[in-house]
mmCIF file of C-alpha atoms in Angstrom:
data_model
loop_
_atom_site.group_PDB
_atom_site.id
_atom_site.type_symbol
_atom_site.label_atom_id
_atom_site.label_comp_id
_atom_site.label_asym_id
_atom_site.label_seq_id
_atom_site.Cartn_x
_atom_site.Cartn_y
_atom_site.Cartn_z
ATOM 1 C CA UNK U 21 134.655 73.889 76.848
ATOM 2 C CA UNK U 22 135.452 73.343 80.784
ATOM 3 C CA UNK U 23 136.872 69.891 79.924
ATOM 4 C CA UNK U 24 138.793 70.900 77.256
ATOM 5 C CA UNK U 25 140.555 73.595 78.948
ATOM 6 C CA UNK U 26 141.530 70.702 81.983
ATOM 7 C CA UNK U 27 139.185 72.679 84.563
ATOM 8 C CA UNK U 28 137.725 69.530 86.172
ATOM 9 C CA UNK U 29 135.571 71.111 89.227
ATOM 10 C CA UNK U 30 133.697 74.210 88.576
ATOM 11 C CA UNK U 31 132.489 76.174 91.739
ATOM 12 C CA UNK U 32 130.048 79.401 91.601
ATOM 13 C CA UNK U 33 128.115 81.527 93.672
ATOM 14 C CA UNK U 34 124.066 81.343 93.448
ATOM 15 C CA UNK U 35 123.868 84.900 92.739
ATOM 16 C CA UNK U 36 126.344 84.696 89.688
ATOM 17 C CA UNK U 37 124.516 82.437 87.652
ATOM 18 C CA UNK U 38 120.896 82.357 88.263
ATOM 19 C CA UNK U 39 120.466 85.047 85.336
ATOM 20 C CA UNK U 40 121.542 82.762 82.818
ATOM 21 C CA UNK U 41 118.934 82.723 79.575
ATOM 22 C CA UNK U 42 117.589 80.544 77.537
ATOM 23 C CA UNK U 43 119.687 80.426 75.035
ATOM 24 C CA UNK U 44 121.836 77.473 77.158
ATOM 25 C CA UNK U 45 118.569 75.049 76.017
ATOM 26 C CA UNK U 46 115.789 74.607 78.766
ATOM 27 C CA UNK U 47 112.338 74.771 77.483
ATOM 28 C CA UNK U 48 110.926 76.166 80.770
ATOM 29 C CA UNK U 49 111.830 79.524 82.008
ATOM 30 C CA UNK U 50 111.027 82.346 85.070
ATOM 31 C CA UNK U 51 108.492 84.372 82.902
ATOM 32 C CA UNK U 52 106.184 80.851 82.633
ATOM 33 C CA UNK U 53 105.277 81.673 86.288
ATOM 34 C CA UNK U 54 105.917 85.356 87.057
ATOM 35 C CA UNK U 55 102.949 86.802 85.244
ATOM 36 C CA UNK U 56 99.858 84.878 86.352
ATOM 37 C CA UNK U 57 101.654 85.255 90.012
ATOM 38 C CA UNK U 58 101.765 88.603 89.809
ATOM 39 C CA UNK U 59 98.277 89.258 88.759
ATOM 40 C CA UNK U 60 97.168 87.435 91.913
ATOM 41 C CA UNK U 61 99.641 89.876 93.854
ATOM 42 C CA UNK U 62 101.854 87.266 95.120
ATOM 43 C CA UNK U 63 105.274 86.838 95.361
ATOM 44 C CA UNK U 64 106.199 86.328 91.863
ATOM 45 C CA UNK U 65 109.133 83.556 92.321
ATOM 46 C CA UNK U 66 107.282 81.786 95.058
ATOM 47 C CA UNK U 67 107.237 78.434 92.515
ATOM 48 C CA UNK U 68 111.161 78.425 93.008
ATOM 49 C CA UNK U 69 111.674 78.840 97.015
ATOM 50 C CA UNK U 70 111.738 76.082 99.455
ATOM 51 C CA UNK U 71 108.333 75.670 101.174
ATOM 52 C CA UNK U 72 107.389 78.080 103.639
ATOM 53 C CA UNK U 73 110.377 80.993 102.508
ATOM 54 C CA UNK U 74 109.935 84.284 100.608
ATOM 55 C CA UNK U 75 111.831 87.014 99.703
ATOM 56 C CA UNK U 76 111.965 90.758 100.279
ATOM 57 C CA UNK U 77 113.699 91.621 97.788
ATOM 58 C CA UNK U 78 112.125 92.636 94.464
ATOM 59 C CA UNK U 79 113.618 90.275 91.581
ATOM 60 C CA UNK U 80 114.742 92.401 88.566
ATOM 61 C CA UNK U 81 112.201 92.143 85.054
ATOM 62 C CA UNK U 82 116.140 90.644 83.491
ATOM 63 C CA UNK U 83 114.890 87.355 85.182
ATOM 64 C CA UNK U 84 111.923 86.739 83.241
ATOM 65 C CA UNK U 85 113.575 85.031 80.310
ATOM 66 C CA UNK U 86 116.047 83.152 83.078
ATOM 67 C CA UNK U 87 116.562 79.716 83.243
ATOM 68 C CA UNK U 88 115.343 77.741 86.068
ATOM 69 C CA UNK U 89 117.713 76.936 88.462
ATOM 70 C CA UNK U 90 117.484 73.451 88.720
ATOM 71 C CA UNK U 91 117.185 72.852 85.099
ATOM 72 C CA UNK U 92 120.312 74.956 84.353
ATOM 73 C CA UNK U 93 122.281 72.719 87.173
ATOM 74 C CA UNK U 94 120.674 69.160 85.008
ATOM 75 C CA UNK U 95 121.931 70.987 82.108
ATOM 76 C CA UNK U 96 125.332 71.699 83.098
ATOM 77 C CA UNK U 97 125.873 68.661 84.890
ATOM 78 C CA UNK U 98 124.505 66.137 82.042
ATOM 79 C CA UNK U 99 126.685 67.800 79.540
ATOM 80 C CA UNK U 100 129.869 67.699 81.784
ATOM 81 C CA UNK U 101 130.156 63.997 82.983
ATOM 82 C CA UNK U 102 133.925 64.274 83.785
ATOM 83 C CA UNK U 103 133.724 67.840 85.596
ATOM 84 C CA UNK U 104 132.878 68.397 89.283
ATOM 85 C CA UNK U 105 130.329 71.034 90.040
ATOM 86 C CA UNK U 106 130.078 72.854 93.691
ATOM 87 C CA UNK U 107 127.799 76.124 94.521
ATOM 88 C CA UNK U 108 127.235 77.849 97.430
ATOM 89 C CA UNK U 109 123.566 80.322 98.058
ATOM 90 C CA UNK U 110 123.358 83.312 99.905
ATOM 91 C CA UNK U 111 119.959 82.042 101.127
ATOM 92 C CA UNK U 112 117.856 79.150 101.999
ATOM 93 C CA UNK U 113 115.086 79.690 100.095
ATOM 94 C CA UNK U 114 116.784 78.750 96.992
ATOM 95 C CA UNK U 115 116.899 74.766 97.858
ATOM 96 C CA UNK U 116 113.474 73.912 96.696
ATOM 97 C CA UNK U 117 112.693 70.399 95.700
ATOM 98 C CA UNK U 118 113.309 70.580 92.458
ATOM 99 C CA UNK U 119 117.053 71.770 93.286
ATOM 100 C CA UNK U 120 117.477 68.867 95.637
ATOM 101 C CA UNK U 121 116.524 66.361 93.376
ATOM 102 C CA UNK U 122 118.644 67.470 90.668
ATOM 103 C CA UNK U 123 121.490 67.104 93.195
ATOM 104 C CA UNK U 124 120.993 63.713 94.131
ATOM 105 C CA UNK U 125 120.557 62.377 90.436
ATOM 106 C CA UNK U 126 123.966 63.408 89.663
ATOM 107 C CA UNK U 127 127.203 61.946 90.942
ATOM 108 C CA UNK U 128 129.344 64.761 89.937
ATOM 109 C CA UNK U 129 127.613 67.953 92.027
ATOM 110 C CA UNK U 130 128.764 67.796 95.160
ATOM 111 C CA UNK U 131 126.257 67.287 97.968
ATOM 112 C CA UNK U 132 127.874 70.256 99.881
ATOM 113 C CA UNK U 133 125.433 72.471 101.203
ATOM 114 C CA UNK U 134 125.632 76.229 102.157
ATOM 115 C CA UNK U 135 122.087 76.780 104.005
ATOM 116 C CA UNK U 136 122.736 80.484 106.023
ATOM 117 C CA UNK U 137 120.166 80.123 109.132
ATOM 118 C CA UNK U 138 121.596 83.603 111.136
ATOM 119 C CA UNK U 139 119.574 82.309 114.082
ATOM 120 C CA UNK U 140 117.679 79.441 115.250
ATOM 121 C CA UNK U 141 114.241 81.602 116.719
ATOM 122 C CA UNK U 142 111.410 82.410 114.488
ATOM 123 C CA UNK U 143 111.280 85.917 116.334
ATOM 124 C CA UNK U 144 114.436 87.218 115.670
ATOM 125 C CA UNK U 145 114.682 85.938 112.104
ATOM 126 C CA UNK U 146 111.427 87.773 111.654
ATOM 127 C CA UNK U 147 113.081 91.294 113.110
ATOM 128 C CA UNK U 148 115.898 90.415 110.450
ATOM 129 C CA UNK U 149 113.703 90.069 107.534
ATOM 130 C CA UNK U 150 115.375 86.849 106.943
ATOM 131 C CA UNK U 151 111.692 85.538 105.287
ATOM 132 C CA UNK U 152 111.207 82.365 107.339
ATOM 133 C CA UNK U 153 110.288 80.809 110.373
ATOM 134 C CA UNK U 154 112.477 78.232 112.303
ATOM 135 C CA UNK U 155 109.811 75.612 111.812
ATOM 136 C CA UNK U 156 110.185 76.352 108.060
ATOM 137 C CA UNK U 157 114.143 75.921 108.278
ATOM 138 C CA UNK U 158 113.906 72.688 110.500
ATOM 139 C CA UNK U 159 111.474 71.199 107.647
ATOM 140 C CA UNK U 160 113.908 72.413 105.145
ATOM 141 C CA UNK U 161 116.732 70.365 106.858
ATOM 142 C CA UNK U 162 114.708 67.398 106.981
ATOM 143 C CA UNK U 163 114.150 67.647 103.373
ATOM 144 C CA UNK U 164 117.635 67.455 102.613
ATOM 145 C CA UNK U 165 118.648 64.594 104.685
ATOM 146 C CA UNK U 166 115.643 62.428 103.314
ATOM 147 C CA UNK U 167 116.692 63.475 99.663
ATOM 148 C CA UNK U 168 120.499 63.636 100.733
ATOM 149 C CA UNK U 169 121.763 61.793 103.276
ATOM 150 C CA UNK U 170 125.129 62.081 102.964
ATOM 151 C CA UNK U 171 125.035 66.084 102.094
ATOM 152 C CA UNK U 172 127.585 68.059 104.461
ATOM 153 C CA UNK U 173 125.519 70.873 105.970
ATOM 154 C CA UNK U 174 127.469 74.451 106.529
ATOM 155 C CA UNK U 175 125.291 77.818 107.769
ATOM 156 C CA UNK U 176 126.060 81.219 109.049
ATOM 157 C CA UNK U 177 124.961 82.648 112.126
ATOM 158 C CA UNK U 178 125.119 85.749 113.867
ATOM 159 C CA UNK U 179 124.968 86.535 117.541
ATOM 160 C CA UNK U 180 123.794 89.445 119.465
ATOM 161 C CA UNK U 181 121.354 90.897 116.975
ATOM 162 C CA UNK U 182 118.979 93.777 117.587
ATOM 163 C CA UNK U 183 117.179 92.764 120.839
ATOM 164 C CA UNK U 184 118.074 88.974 120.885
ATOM 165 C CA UNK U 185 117.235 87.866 124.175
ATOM 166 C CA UNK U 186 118.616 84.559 125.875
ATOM 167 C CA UNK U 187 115.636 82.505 125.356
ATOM 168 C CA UNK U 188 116.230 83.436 121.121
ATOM 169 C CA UNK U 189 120.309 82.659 122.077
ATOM 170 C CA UNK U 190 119.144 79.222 123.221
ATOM 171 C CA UNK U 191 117.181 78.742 120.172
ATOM 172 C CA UNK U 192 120.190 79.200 118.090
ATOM 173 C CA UNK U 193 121.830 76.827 120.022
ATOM 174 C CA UNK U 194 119.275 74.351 119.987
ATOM 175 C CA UNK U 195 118.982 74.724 115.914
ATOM 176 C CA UNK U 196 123.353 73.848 116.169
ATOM 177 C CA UNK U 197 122.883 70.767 118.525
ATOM 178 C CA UNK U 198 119.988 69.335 115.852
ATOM 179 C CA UNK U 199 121.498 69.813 112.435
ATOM 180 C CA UNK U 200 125.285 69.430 113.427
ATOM 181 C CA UNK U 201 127.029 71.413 110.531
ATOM 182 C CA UNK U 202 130.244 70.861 109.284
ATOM 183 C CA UNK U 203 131.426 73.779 108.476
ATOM 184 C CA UNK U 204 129.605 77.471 109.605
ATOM 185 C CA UNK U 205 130.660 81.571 109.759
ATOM 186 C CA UNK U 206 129.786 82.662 113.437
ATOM 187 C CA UNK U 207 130.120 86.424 114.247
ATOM 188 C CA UNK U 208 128.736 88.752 116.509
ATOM 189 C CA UNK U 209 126.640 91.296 115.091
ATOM 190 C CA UNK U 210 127.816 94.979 114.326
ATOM 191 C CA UNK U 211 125.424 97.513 112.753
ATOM 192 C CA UNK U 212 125.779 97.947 109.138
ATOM 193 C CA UNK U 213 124.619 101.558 107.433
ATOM 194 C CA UNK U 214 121.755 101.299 105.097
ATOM 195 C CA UNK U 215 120.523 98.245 106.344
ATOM 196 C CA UNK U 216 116.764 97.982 108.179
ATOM 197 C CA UNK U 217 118.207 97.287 111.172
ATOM 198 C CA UNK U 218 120.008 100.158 111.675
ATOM 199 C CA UNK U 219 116.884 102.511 109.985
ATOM 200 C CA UNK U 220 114.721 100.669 112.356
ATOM 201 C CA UNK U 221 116.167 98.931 115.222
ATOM 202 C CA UNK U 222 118.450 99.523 118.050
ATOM 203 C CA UNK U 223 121.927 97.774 118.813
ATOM 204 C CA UNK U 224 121.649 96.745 122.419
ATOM 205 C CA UNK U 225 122.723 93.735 123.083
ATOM 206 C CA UNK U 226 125.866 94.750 124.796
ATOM 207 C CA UNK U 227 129.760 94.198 123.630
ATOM 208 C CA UNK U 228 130.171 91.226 126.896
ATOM 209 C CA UNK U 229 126.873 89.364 126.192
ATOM 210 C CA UNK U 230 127.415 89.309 122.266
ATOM 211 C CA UNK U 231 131.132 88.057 122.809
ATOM 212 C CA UNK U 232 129.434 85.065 125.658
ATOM 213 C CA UNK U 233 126.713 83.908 122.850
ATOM 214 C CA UNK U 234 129.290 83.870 120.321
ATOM 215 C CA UNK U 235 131.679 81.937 122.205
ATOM 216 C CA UNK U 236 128.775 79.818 123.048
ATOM 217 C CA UNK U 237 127.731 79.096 119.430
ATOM 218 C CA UNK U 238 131.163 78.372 118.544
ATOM 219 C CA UNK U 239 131.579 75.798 121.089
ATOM 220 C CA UNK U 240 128.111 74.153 120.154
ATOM 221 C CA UNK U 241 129.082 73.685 116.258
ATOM 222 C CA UNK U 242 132.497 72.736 117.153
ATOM 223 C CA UNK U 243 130.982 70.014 119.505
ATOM 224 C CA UNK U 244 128.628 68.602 116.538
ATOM 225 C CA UNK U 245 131.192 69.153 114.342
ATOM 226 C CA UNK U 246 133.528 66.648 115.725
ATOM 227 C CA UNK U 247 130.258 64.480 115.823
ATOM 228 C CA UNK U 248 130.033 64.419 112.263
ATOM 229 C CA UNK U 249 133.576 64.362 111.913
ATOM 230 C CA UNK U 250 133.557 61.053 114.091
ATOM 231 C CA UNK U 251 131.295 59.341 112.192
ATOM 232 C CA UNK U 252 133.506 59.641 109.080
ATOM 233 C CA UNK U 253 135.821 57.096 110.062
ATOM 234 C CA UNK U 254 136.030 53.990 108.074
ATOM 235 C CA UNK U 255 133.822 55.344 105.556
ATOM 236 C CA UNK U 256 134.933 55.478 101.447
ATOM 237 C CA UNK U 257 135.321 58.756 99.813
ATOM 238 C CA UNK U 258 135.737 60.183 95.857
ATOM 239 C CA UNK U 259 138.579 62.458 96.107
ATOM 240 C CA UNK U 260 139.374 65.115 93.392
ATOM 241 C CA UNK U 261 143.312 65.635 93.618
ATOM 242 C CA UNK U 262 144.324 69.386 93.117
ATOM 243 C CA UNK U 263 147.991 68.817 93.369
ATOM 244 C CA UNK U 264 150.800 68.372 96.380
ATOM 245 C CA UNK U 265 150.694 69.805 99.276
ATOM 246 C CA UNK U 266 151.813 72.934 100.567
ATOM 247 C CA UNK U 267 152.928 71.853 103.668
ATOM 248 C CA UNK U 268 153.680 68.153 103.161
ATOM 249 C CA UNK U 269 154.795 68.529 99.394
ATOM 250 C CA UNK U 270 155.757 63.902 99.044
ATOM 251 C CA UNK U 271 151.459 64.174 99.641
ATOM 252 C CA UNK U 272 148.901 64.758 97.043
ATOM 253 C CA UNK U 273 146.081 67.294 98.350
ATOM 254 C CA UNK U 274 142.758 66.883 96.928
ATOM 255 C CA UNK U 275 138.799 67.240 98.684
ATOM 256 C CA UNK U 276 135.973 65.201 99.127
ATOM 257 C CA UNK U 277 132.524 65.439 97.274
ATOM 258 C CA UNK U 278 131.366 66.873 100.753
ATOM 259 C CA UNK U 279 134.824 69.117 100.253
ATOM 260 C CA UNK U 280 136.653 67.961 103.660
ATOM 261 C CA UNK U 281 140.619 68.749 102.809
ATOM 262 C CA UNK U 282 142.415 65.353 102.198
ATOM 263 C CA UNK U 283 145.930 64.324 102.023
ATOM 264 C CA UNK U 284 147.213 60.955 101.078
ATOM 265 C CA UNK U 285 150.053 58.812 99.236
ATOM 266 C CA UNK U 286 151.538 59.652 95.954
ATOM 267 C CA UNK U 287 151.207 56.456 94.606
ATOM 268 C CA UNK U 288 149.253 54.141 92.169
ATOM 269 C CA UNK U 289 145.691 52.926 92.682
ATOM 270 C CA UNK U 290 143.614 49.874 91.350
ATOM 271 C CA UNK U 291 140.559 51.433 89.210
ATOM 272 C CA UNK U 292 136.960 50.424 90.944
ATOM 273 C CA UNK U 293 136.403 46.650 90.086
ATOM 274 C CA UNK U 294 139.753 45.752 90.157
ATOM 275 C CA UNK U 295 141.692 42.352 91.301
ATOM 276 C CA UNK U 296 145.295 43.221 93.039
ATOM 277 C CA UNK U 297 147.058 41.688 90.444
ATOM 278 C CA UNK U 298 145.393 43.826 87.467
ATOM 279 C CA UNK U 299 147.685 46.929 86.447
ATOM 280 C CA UNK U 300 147.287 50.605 88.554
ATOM 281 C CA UNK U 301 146.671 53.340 87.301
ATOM 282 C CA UNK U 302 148.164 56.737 88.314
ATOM 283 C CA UNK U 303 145.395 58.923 89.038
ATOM 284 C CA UNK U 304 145.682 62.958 88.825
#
């Protein structure tokens, strides 16, 4: 149906489609695990998080008849050759092996991924509840490039949080330098209502030293950043066209499977395998 209505790059949040049920095919499904995990009294979607993360959230009973993840992804992208699929996750935990491996077996999801850290040290991840340690993270990261090498990397990361002290700043900073990102949201942190944090904890890192650290982070990714950046040069990239420019309308705008922004020449190209004296082809 995607292909048919011309929609040739489909893009969704994590959160918006994990629920989907079995009806789409798969043979295996949420409930398969939930119940015997349960009975043991542990985390009952453990089997579907990346080693060494949890959750604190309790998942909803709606799940239980869910698809997998990755097998919904296999599904999707196996029955839609010709259509480019991007996601982003509100969380870590949900790149498990399984996930990665799916990725890397198909040349039309993009190996673009959104892995939200918040902060490099194990102790302040643990006073956000974030459900993982920076060892667990770092292993995480490794994971991907082994199974990904080319993946683009973007995170969040928040500065100045409930008692963050310089040595957890430098942690942060340390977790930048080592994964170079390519892309990352960096704020400083403000006290939300109805969160633990504010039932719990107290905001005082003060206004000056959050607005340092964040400057500080900023300057770190931007430095690994251009890194990555640099060693793009010279290398060969799909690009899906999404029409002309906005500000240089003569160019064609499209974005890389790792979704940099890329402009080039409105003109005709020689299909892979091609002499230069075989017909172009006009690609859109």
């Amino acid at each position: 149906i995607m292909e048919e209505q011309g929609n040739h790059e489909w893009s969704a949040q994590w959160r918006a489609i994990r629920s989907a049920r079995r009806e789409m095919g798969s043979s295996r499904n949420m409930s398969s695990v939930v119940a015997p995990a349960a009975s043991q009294g542990m985390d009952t979607f453990v089997e579907y998080y990346a080693p060494g993360f949890s959750s604190v959230y309790k998942p909803s009973k709606a799940r239980d008849e869910a698809l997998v993840f990755a097998d919904l992804l296999d599904l999707l992208a196996s029955e839609n050759r010709e259509t480019r699929f991007r996601f982003t996750s509100p969380h870590p935990k949900d790149f498990p092996r399984q996930v990665l491996e799916v990725i890397a077996a198909h040349n039309n999801i993009c190996k673009q991924l959104h892995v939200p850290a918040q902060s490099g040290s194990t102790s302040c991840l643990k006073r956000m509840k974030r459900g993982y340690s920076r060892e667990a993270y770092d292993q995480l990261i490794c994971d991907i490039r082994a199974i990904l090498p080319d993946a683009a990397l973007s995170s969040d990361f928040i500065s100045g949080f409930c008692g963050e002290t310089e040595e957890e700043h430098l942690d942060t900073l340390s977790l930048l330098q080592e994964v170079q990102y390519e892309q990352a949201y960096m704020f400083a942190y403000s006290m939300r209502d109805k969160t633990y944090a504010a039932r719990h904890l107290e905001d005082d890192v003060p206004a000056s030293v959050k607005s340092r650290r964040l400057s500080e982070v900023i300057d770190t990714f931007r430095a690994g950043m251009k890194a990555r950046n640099a060693a793009e040069v010279g290398k060969r990239h799909l690009v899906l066209c999404e029409g002309y420019s906005r500000k240089y309308p003569e160019l064609l705008c499209g974005r890389t499977d790792s979704n940099k922004l890329v402009l080039l020449e409105d003109r005709p190209v020689h299909s892979k395998g091609a002499g230069p004296t075989e017909a172009a082809v006009a690609v859109r």
